[in-house]
GROMACS .gro file of C-alpha atoms in nm:
model
  240
    1MET     CA    1  -4.146   1.489  -0.917
    2ASP     CA    2  -4.152   1.445  -0.586
    3ALA     CA    3  -4.423   1.271  -0.364
    4LYS     CA    4  -4.579   1.551  -0.120
    5VAL     CA    5  -4.787   1.273   0.068
    6ARG     CA    6  -4.721   0.891   0.203
    7LEU     CA    7  -5.067   0.678   0.184
    8TYR     CA    8  -5.130   0.351   0.262
    9VAL     CA    9  -5.291   0.114   0.063
   10ASP     CA   10  -5.431  -0.265   0.164
   11GLN     CA   11  -5.373  -0.347  -0.156
   12PRO     CA   12  -5.075  -0.488  -0.368
   13LEU     CA   13  -4.872  -0.331  -0.514
   14GLY     CA   14  -4.633  -0.294  -0.788
   15GLN     CA   15  -4.441  -0.215  -1.104
   16GLY     CA   16  -4.780  -0.084  -1.374
   17GLN     CA   17  -5.030  -0.252  -1.052
   18ALA     CA   18  -5.403   0.069  -1.044
   19VAL     CA   19  -5.486   0.123  -0.706
   20ALA     CA   20  -5.785   0.229  -0.612
   21LEU     CA   21  -5.912   0.456  -0.397
   22GLY     CA   22  -6.184   0.518  -0.141
   23ALA     CA   23  -6.441   0.840  -0.103
   24ASP     CA   24  -6.211   0.896   0.313
   25GLN     CA   25  -5.850   0.828   0.052
   26ALA     CA   26  -5.998   1.053  -0.277
   27HIS     CA   27  -6.139   1.318  -0.043
   28TYR     CA   28  -5.789   1.360   0.114
   29LEU     CA   29  -5.536   1.383  -0.135
   30PHE     CA   30  -5.844   1.547  -0.392
   31SER     CA   31  -5.989   1.780  -0.151
   32VAL     CA   32  -5.736   1.835   0.157
   33MET     CA   33  -5.384   1.831  -0.066
   34ARG     CA   34  -5.501   1.972  -0.388
   35LEU     CA   35  -5.338   1.725  -0.561
   36GLY     CA   36  -5.538   1.622  -0.919
   37LYS     CA   37  -5.420   1.425  -1.231
   38GLY     CA   38  -5.013   1.356  -1.297
   39ALA     CA   39  -4.944   1.413  -0.933
   40VAL     CA   40  -4.672   1.145  -0.789
   41VAL     CA   41  -4.792   1.040  -0.469
   42SER     CA   42  -4.598   0.745  -0.268
   43LEU     CA   43  -4.753   0.443  -0.152
   44PHE     CA   44  -4.654   0.184   0.089
   45ASN     CA   45  -4.921  -0.138   0.246
   46GLY     CA   46  -4.638  -0.286   0.492
   47ARG     CA   47  -4.625  -0.606   0.257
   48ASP     CA   48  -4.446  -0.442  -0.082
   49GLY     CA   49  -4.200  -0.220   0.012
   50GLU     CA   50  -4.254   0.174  -0.112
   51TRP     CA   51  -4.395   0.318  -0.481
   52ARG     CA   52  -4.462   0.585  -0.665
   53ALA     CA   53  -4.740   0.588  -0.771
   54GLU     CA   54  -4.922   0.860  -0.997
   55VAL     CA   55  -5.313   0.987  -1.004
   56ALA     CA   56  -5.467   0.870  -1.309
   57GLU     CA   57  -5.869   0.960  -1.173
   58ALA     CA   58  -5.922   1.176  -0.988
   59GLY     CA   59  -6.265   1.228  -0.864
   60LYS     CA   60  -6.475   1.370  -0.568
   61ARG     CA   61  -6.553   1.001  -0.456
   62GLY     CA   62  -6.283   0.777  -0.559
   63GLY     CA   63  -5.965   0.777  -0.830
   64VAL     CA   64  -5.726   0.532  -0.963
   65LEU     CA   65  -5.324   0.563  -0.875
   66VAL     CA   66  -5.123   0.370  -1.107
   67CYS     CA   67  -4.776   0.191  -0.962
   68ASP     CA   68  -4.452   0.342  -1.159
   69VAL     CA   69  -4.163   0.260  -0.955
   70ARG     CA   70  -4.064   0.114  -0.601
   71THR     CA   71  -3.870   0.324  -0.432
   72LYS     CA   72  -3.867   0.183  -0.093
   73ALA     CA   73  -3.764  -0.194   0.013
   74LEU     CA   74  -3.989  -0.335   0.264
   75LEU     CA   75  -3.832  -0.312   0.625
   76MET     CA   76  -3.951  -0.505   0.873
   77PRO     CA   77  -3.895  -0.367   1.260
   78PRO     CA   78  -3.734  -0.617   1.471
   79ASP     CA   79  -3.915  -0.916   1.645
   80LEU     CA   80  -4.026  -0.739   1.895
   81TRP     CA   81  -4.403  -0.665   2.095
   82LEU     CA   82  -4.470  -0.331   2.292
   83LEU     CA   83  -4.720  -0.535   2.576
   84PHE     CA   84  -4.886  -0.200   2.807
   85ALA     CA   85  -5.193  -0.080   2.972
   86PRO     CA   86  -5.369   0.160   2.828
   87ILE     CA   87  -5.363   0.479   2.992
   88LYS     CA   88  -5.605   0.823   2.910
   89LYS     CA   89  -5.706   0.800   2.529
   90ALA     CA   90  -5.456   1.115   2.408
   91ARG     CA   91  -5.179   0.945   2.690
   92THR     CA   92  -5.272   0.544   2.468
   93ASP     CA   93  -5.283   0.775   2.122
   94PHE     CA   94  -4.851   0.891   2.252
   95ILE     CA   95  -4.774   0.525   2.365
   96VAL     CA   96  -4.893   0.359   1.945
   97GLU     CA   97  -4.793   0.649   1.775
   98LYS     CA   98  -4.409   0.636   1.932
   99ALA     CA   99  -4.455   0.271   1.874
  100VAL     CA  100  -4.478   0.218   1.517
  101GLU     CA  101  -4.187   0.563   1.508
  102MET     CA  102  -3.954   0.360   1.702
  103GLY     CA  103  -4.010   0.066   1.587
  104VAL     CA  104  -4.205  -0.234   1.662
  105ARG     CA  105  -4.400  -0.553   1.557
  106ARG     CA  106  -4.681  -0.580   1.792
  107ILE     CA  107  -4.904  -0.330   1.953
  108VAL     CA  108  -5.041  -0.537   2.250
  109PRO     CA  109  -5.260  -0.267   2.513
  110VAL     CA  110  -5.314  -0.573   2.845
  111GLN     CA  111  -5.610  -0.562   3.118
  112THR     CA  112  -5.385  -0.583   3.455
  113ARG     CA  113  -5.514  -0.532   3.768
  114HIS     CA  114  -5.508  -0.121   3.826
  115THR     CA  115  -5.602  -0.097   3.450
  116ASN     CA  116  -5.810   0.212   3.423
  117SER     CA  117  -5.906   0.159   3.089
  118GLU     CA  118  -6.155  -0.160   3.017
  119ARG     CA  119  -6.233  -0.075   2.606
  120ILE     CA  120  -6.050   0.074   2.425
  121ARG     CA  121  -6.156   0.095   1.999
  122GLN     CA  122  -5.895  -0.158   1.873
  123ASP     CA  123  -6.007   0.008   1.499
  124ARG     CA  124  -5.900   0.355   1.634
  125LEU     CA  125  -5.554   0.315   1.749
  126GLN     CA  126  -5.467   0.084   1.470
  127ALA     CA  127  -5.562   0.348   1.167
  128HIS     CA  128  -5.394   0.576   1.460
  129ALA     CA  129  -5.085   0.268   1.366
  130VAL     CA  130  -5.162   0.387   1.015
  131GLU     CA  131  -5.122   0.757   1.053
  132ALA     CA  132  -4.841   0.734   1.248
  133ALA     CA  133  -4.657   0.513   0.976
  134GLU     CA  134  -4.710   0.721   0.674
  135GLN     CA  135  -4.525   1.064   0.893
  136CYS     CA  136  -4.266   0.851   0.962
  137GLY     CA  137  -4.111   0.723   0.637
  138GLY     CA  138  -4.243   0.346   0.823
  139THR     CA  139  -4.296   0.108   0.516
  140TYR     CA  140  -4.448  -0.158   0.729
  141VAL     CA  141  -4.714  -0.132   1.071
  142PRO     CA  142  -4.789  -0.321   1.328
  143GLU     CA  143  -5.058  -0.467   1.399
  144VAL     CA  144  -5.226  -0.366   1.745
  145ALA     CA  145  -5.401  -0.596   1.899
  146ASP     CA  146  -5.720  -0.551   2.047
  147LEU     CA  147  -5.743  -0.576   2.463
  148VAL     CA  148  -5.657  -0.900   2.648
  149ALA     CA  149  -5.616  -0.993   3.016
  150LEU     CA  150  -5.206  -1.003   3.134
  151ASP     CA  151  -5.283  -1.353   3.217
  152ARG     CA  152  -5.388  -1.449   2.962
  153VAL     CA  153  -5.114  -1.325   2.788
  154LEU     CA  154  -4.861  -1.505   3.073
  155ALA     CA  155  -5.036  -1.850   3.018
  156GLY     CA  156  -5.027  -1.806   2.652
  157TRP     CA  157  -4.645  -1.729   2.647
  158PRO     CA  158  -4.471  -1.856   2.359
  159GLU     CA  159  -4.188  -2.011   2.386
  160GLY     CA  160  -3.836  -1.866   2.364
  161ARG     CA  161  -3.939  -1.464   2.343
  162ARG     CA  162  -3.844  -1.277   2.640
  163ILE     CA  163  -4.054  -1.029   2.829
  164LEU     CA  164  -3.844  -0.717   2.921
  165TRP     CA  165  -4.014  -0.604   3.240
  166CYS     CA  166  -4.006  -0.253   3.386
  167ASP     CA  167  -4.056  -0.302   3.722
  168GLU     CA  168  -4.121   0.056   3.958
  169SER     CA  169  -3.994  -0.150   4.216
  170LEU     CA  170  -3.681  -0.151   4.105
  171VAL     CA  171  -3.702   0.238   4.153
  172GLY     CA  172  -3.332   0.315   4.091
  173ALA     CA  173  -3.009   0.277   3.882
  174ALA     CA  174  -3.135   0.202   3.524
  175GLN     CA  175  -3.046  -0.158   3.434
  176GLY     CA  176  -2.857  -0.194   3.110
  177LEU     CA  177  -2.910  -0.521   2.830
  178ALA     CA  178  -2.554  -0.597   2.864
  179GLY     CA  179  -2.573  -0.999   2.885
  180ALA     CA  180  -2.862  -1.032   2.669
  181GLU     CA  181  -2.917  -1.187   2.327
  182PRO     CA  182  -3.069  -1.041   2.048
  183GLY     CA  183  -3.401  -1.239   1.957
  184PRO     CA  184  -3.786  -1.236   1.980
  185TRP     CA  185  -3.877  -1.000   2.281
  186ALA     CA  186  -4.166  -0.775   2.493
  187ILE     CA  187  -4.122  -0.488   2.671
  188LEU     CA  188  -4.376  -0.527   2.987
  189ILE     CA  189  -4.528  -0.167   3.042
  190GLY     CA  190  -4.776  -0.184   3.377
  191PRO     CA  191  -5.081   0.056   3.470
  192GLU     CA  192  -5.012   0.443   3.653
  193GLY     CA  193  -5.148   0.230   3.993
  194GLY     CA  194  -4.858  -0.033   3.931
  195PHE     CA  195  -4.871  -0.450   3.898
  196SER     CA  196  -5.011  -0.603   4.181
  197GLU     CA  197  -4.853  -0.851   4.394
  198GLY     CA  198  -4.967  -1.149   4.228
  199GLU     CA  199  -4.892  -1.038   3.875
  200LYS     CA  200  -4.517  -0.898   3.991
  201ALA     CA  201  -4.573  -1.322   4.124
  202LYS     CA  202  -4.677  -1.487   3.865
  203LEU     CA  203  -4.418  -1.214   3.607
  204ARG     CA  204  -4.108  -1.325   3.863
  205ALA     CA  205  -4.129  -1.676   3.857
  206MET     CA  206  -4.169  -1.690   3.434
  207PRO     CA  207  -3.780  -1.777   3.312
  208ALA     CA  208  -3.799  -1.550   3.013
  209VAL     CA  209  -3.912  -1.236   3.145
  210LEU     CA  210  -3.599  -0.982   3.236
  211PRO     CA  211  -3.703  -0.701   3.511
  212VAL     CA  212  -3.536  -0.412   3.469
  213SER     CA  213  -3.467   0.008   3.670
  214LEU     CA  214  -3.561   0.306   3.448
  215GLY     CA  215  -3.401   0.487   3.628
  216PRO     CA  216  -3.396   0.689   3.995
  217ARG     CA  217  -3.721   0.814   3.922
  218ILE     CA  218  -4.061   0.666   3.865
  219LEU     CA  219  -4.161   0.768   3.481
  220ARG     CA  220  -4.530   0.723   3.333
  221ALA     CA  221  -4.649   0.514   3.157
  222ASP     CA  222  -4.608   0.672   2.848
  223THR     CA  223  -4.263   0.823   2.992
  224ALA     CA  224  -4.161   0.469   3.032
  225ALA     CA  225  -4.235   0.305   2.699
  226VAL     CA  226  -4.057   0.571   2.526
  227ALA     CA  227  -3.758   0.468   2.759
  228ALA     CA  228  -3.793   0.085   2.751
  229LEU     CA  229  -3.807   0.124   2.365
  230VAL     CA  230  -3.487   0.357   2.327
  231LEU     CA  231  -3.320   0.087   2.602
  232TRP     CA  232  -3.381  -0.242   2.386
  233GLN     CA  233  -3.357  -0.084   2.071
  234ALA     CA  234  -2.990   0.002   2.128
  235ALA     CA  235  -2.868  -0.281   2.308
  236LEU     CA  236  -3.053  -0.565   2.088
  237GLY     CA  237  -3.243  -0.343   1.799
  238ASP     CA  238  -3.207  -0.205   1.474
  239TRP     CA  239  -3.065   0.110   1.615
  240ARG     CA  240  -2.684  -0.125   1.723
   0.00000   0.00000   0.00000
Protein backbone atom coordinates (compact mmCIF):
# COMPACT_ATOMS: atom_id res chain seq x y z
CA MET A 1 0.00 0.00 0.00
CA ASP A 2 1.38 3.41 -0.98
CA ALA A 3 1.33 6.28 1.48
CA LYS A 4 -1.00 9.15 0.56
CA VAL A 5 0.42 11.52 3.18
CA ARG A 6 3.94 12.67 4.08
CA LEU A 7 4.38 14.01 7.58
CA TYR A 8 7.29 15.68 9.37
CA VAL A 9 7.77 14.57 12.99
CA ASP A 10 10.37 15.76 15.47
CA GLN A 11 10.95 12.27 16.85
CA PRO A 12 13.43 9.42 16.19
CA LEU A 13 12.51 7.09 13.34
CA GLY A 14 13.60 3.48 12.92
CA GLN A 15 12.44 -0.10 12.49
CA GLY A 16 9.54 -0.73 14.91
CA GLN A 17 9.72 2.78 16.34
CA ALA A 18 6.41 4.04 17.73
CA VAL A 19 5.64 7.69 16.97
CA ALA A 20 3.08 9.47 19.13
CA LEU A 21 0.99 12.16 17.43
CA GLY A 22 -0.14 15.43 18.96
CA ALA A 23 -3.63 16.84 18.61
CA ASP A 24 -2.92 18.90 15.47
CA GLN A 25 -1.32 16.04 13.53
CA ALA A 26 -4.02 13.61 14.68
CA HIS A 27 -6.72 16.01 13.51
CA TYR A 28 -5.00 16.36 10.12
CA LEU A 29 -4.55 12.62 9.56
CA PHE A 30 -7.79 11.29 10.99
CA SER A 31 -10.31 14.11 10.49
CA VAL A 32 -9.01 16.00 7.45
CA MET A 33 -7.39 13.14 5.50
CA ARG A 34 -9.85 10.53 6.85
CA LEU A 35 -7.16 7.95 7.61
CA GLY A 36 -7.83 5.16 10.06
CA LYS A 37 -6.13 2.27 11.77
CA GLY A 38 -3.96 0.32 9.33
CA ALA A 39 -3.45 3.26 6.95
CA VAL A 40 0.07 3.95 5.71
CA VAL A 41 1.88 7.28 6.16
CA SER A 42 5.37 8.43 5.12
CA LEU A 43 7.34 10.03 7.96
CA PHE A 44 10.56 12.02 8.00
CA ASN A 45 12.39 14.02 10.67
CA GLY A 46 15.29 15.61 8.82
CA ARG A 47 17.77 13.10 10.28
CA ASP A 48 16.77 9.49 9.67
CA GLY A 49 15.47 9.55 6.10
CA GLU A 50 11.89 8.71 5.15
CA TRP A 51 10.02 5.81 6.75
CA ARG A 52 6.84 3.95 5.91
CA ALA A 53 4.65 3.87 9.01
CA GLU A 54 1.29 2.31 9.81
CA VAL A 55 -1.45 3.81 11.95
CA ALA A 56 -1.65 1.70 15.09
CA GLU A 57 -3.98 3.98 17.07
CA ALA A 58 -6.26 6.70 15.73
CA GLY A 59 -8.08 9.15 18.00
CA LYS A 60 -9.52 12.64 17.91
CA ARG A 61 -6.75 14.09 20.08
CA GLY A 62 -3.86 11.78 19.39
CA GLY A 63 -2.64 8.62 17.79
CA VAL A 64 0.31 6.29 17.31
CA LEU A 65 2.18 5.36 14.14
CA VAL A 66 4.68 2.48 13.95
CA CYS A 67 7.62 2.60 11.53
CA ASP A 68 8.02 -0.37 9.22
CA VAL A 69 10.72 0.16 6.59
CA ARG A 70 12.90 3.03 5.40
CA THR A 71 11.84 4.16 1.93
CA LYS A 72 14.41 6.96 1.38
CA ALA A 73 17.81 7.74 2.79
CA LEU A 74 18.44 11.23 4.15
CA LEU A 75 19.27 13.53 1.25
CA MET A 76 21.12 16.59 2.49
CA PRO A 77 20.99 19.68 0.27
CA PRO A 78 24.23 21.40 -0.74
CA ASP A 79 25.93 23.57 1.88
CA LEU A 80 24.08 26.64 0.66
CA TRP A 81 22.49 29.40 2.71
CA LEU A 82 19.91 31.86 1.44
CA LEU A 83 20.06 35.37 2.91
CA PHE A 84 17.20 37.67 1.91
CA ALA A 85 15.49 40.84 3.08
CA PRO A 86 11.87 40.05 4.05
CA ILE A 87 9.14 41.56 1.90
CA LYS A 88 5.36 41.28 1.98
CA LYS A 89 4.06 38.25 3.86
CA ALA A 90 2.88 36.15 0.92
CA ARG A 91 6.05 36.81 -1.08
CA THR A 92 8.29 36.03 1.90
CA ASP A 93 6.38 32.75 2.25
CA PHE A 94 7.06 32.12 -1.44
CA ILE A 95 10.80 32.65 -1.00
CA VAL A 96 10.97 30.21 1.92
CA GLU A 97 8.89 27.62 0.05
CA LYS A 98 11.02 27.79 -3.11
CA ALA A 99 14.27 27.73 -1.14
CA VAL A 100 13.21 24.45 0.48
CA GLU A 101 12.07 22.96 -2.84
CA MET A 102 15.24 23.96 -4.65
CA GLY A 103 17.62 22.80 -1.96
CA VAL A 104 19.21 25.05 0.66
CA ARG A 105 20.58 24.13 4.06
CA ARG A 106 19.78 27.33 5.96
CA ILE A 107 17.49 30.34 5.44
CA VAL A 108 18.45 33.66 7.01
CA PRO A 109 16.13 36.71 6.82
CA VAL A 110 18.29 39.86 7.08
CA GLN A 111 17.44 43.42 8.05
CA THR A 112 19.00 45.91 5.63
CA ARG A 113 18.81 49.69 5.48
CA HIS A 114 15.88 49.55 3.05
CA THR A 115 14.11 46.42 4.32
CA ASN A 116 10.38 47.11 4.41
CA SER A 117 9.55 44.57 7.11
CA GLU A 118 10.93 45.22 10.60
CA ARG A 119 9.91 41.87 12.05
CA ILE A 120 8.99 38.35 11.00
CA ARG A 121 7.26 35.38 12.61
CA GLN A 122 10.16 32.94 12.66
CA ASP A 123 7.96 30.11 13.97
CA ARG A 124 5.46 30.62 11.13
CA LEU A 125 8.20 30.65 8.48
CA GLN A 126 9.74 27.50 9.98
CA ALA A 127 6.35 25.79 9.83
CA HIS A 128 6.09 26.91 6.21
CA ALA A 129 9.48 25.29 5.51
CA VAL A 130 8.20 22.04 7.05
CA GLU A 131 5.10 22.13 4.84
CA ALA A 132 7.23 22.73 1.75
CA ALA A 133 9.45 19.74 2.60
CA GLU A 134 6.38 17.56 3.13
CA GLN A 135 5.01 18.55 -0.28
CA CYS A 136 8.21 18.33 -2.34
CA GLY A 137 9.39 14.93 -1.12
CA GLY A 138 12.42 16.29 0.71
CA THR A 139 13.86 14.50 3.72
CA TYR A 140 15.60 17.56 5.22
CA VAL A 141 14.07 20.76 6.60
CA PRO A 142 16.36 23.80 6.58
CA GLU A 143 16.51 26.00 9.64
CA VAL A 144 14.84 29.39 9.23
CA ALA A 145 16.78 31.80 11.42
CA ASP A 146 15.25 34.80 13.15
CA LEU A 147 15.62 38.21 11.54
CA VAL A 148 19.15 39.57 12.00
CA ALA A 149 20.86 42.78 10.87
CA LEU A 150 22.92 42.36 7.70
CA ASP A 151 25.82 44.28 9.27
CA ARG A 152 25.89 41.79 12.13
CA VAL A 153 25.82 38.83 9.76
CA LEU A 154 28.69 40.20 7.68
CA ALA A 155 30.74 41.11 10.77
CA GLY A 156 30.72 37.49 11.90
CA TRP A 157 30.92 35.89 8.47
CA PRO A 158 32.50 32.40 8.63
CA GLU A 159 35.83 31.96 6.90
CA GLY A 160 35.68 29.81 3.77
CA ARG A 161 32.03 30.51 2.89
CA ARG A 162 31.57 32.48 -0.35
CA ILE A 163 28.69 34.90 -0.96
CA LEU A 164 26.89 35.12 -4.30
CA TRP A 165 25.68 38.72 -4.12
CA CYS A 166 22.87 39.58 -6.50
CA ASP A 167 23.85 43.20 -7.14
CA GLU A 168 21.02 45.08 -8.87
CA SER A 169 23.47 47.80 -9.97
CA LEU A 170 25.05 45.25 -12.34
CA VAL A 171 21.91 44.91 -14.49
CA GLY A 172 23.03 43.69 -17.90
CA ALA A 173 24.07 40.39 -19.38
CA ALA A 174 23.58 37.57 -16.89
CA GLN A 175 26.86 36.47 -15.34
CA GLY A 176 27.50 32.79 -14.87
CA LEU A 177 29.68 31.14 -12.29
CA ALA A 178 32.41 29.89 -14.60
CA GLY A 179 35.56 29.34 -12.58
CA ALA A 180 33.79 29.37 -9.22
CA GLU A 181 34.53 26.42 -6.95
CA PRO A 182 31.97 24.24 -5.15
CA GLY A 183 31.92 24.39 -1.38
CA PRO A 184 30.13 26.35 1.33
CA TRP A 185 28.22 29.24 -0.25
CA ALA A 186 25.46 31.73 0.50
CA ILE A 187 23.17 33.68 -1.82
CA LEU A 188 22.35 37.26 -0.79
CA ILE A 189 19.16 38.89 -2.10
CA GLY A 190 18.48 42.55 -1.29
CA PRO A 191 15.29 44.44 -0.45
CA GLU A 192 12.93 46.00 -2.97
CA GLY A 193 14.60 49.37 -2.37
CA GLY A 194 18.03 47.94 -3.09
CA PHE A 195 21.13 47.95 -0.92
CA SER A 196 22.36 51.23 0.55
CA GLU A 197 25.64 52.71 -0.65
CA GLY A 198 27.24 51.79 2.65
CA GLU A 199 26.09 48.18 2.36
CA LYS A 200 27.36 47.97 -1.21
CA ALA A 201 30.75 49.32 -0.18
CA LYS A 202 31.00 46.82 2.66
CA LEU A 203 30.10 43.91 0.37
CA ARG A 204 32.52 44.97 -2.36
CA ALA A 205 35.31 45.10 0.21
CA MET A 206 34.79 41.49 1.32
CA PRO A 207 37.02 38.94 -0.46
CA ALA A 208 34.35 36.27 0.03
CA VAL A 209 31.78 38.17 -2.05
CA LEU A 210 31.14 37.48 -5.74
CA PRO A 211 28.82 40.15 -7.25
CA VAL A 212 26.68 38.91 -10.13
CA SER A 213 24.01 40.17 -12.49
CA LEU A 214 20.79 38.23 -12.94
CA GLY A 215 20.12 39.62 -16.40
CA PRO A 216 19.04 42.77 -18.26
CA ARG A 217 15.98 43.52 -16.11
CA ILE A 218 15.65 44.34 -12.42
CA LEU A 219 13.88 41.41 -10.77
CA ARG A 220 11.51 41.48 -7.83
CA ALA A 221 13.10 40.07 -4.69
CA ASP A 222 11.14 36.80 -4.81
CA THR A 223 11.93 36.32 -8.51
CA ALA A 224 15.60 37.12 -7.89
CA ALA A 225 15.79 34.48 -5.16
CA VAL A 226 14.53 31.78 -7.53
CA ALA A 227 16.77 32.95 -10.39
CA ALA A 228 19.86 32.98 -8.17
CA LEU A 229 19.09 29.54 -6.76
CA VAL A 230 18.75 28.14 -10.28
CA LEU A 231 22.02 29.79 -11.34
CA TRP A 232 23.94 28.41 -8.35
CA GLN A 233 22.39 24.93 -8.35
CA ALA A 234 23.02 24.43 -12.07
CA ALA A 235 26.67 25.51 -11.80
CA LEU A 236 27.78 24.35 -8.35
CA GLY A 237 24.98 22.43 -6.65
CA ASP A 238 23.32 19.04 -6.87
CA TRP A 239 21.57 19.70 -10.18
CA ARG A 240 24.78 19.09 -12.12
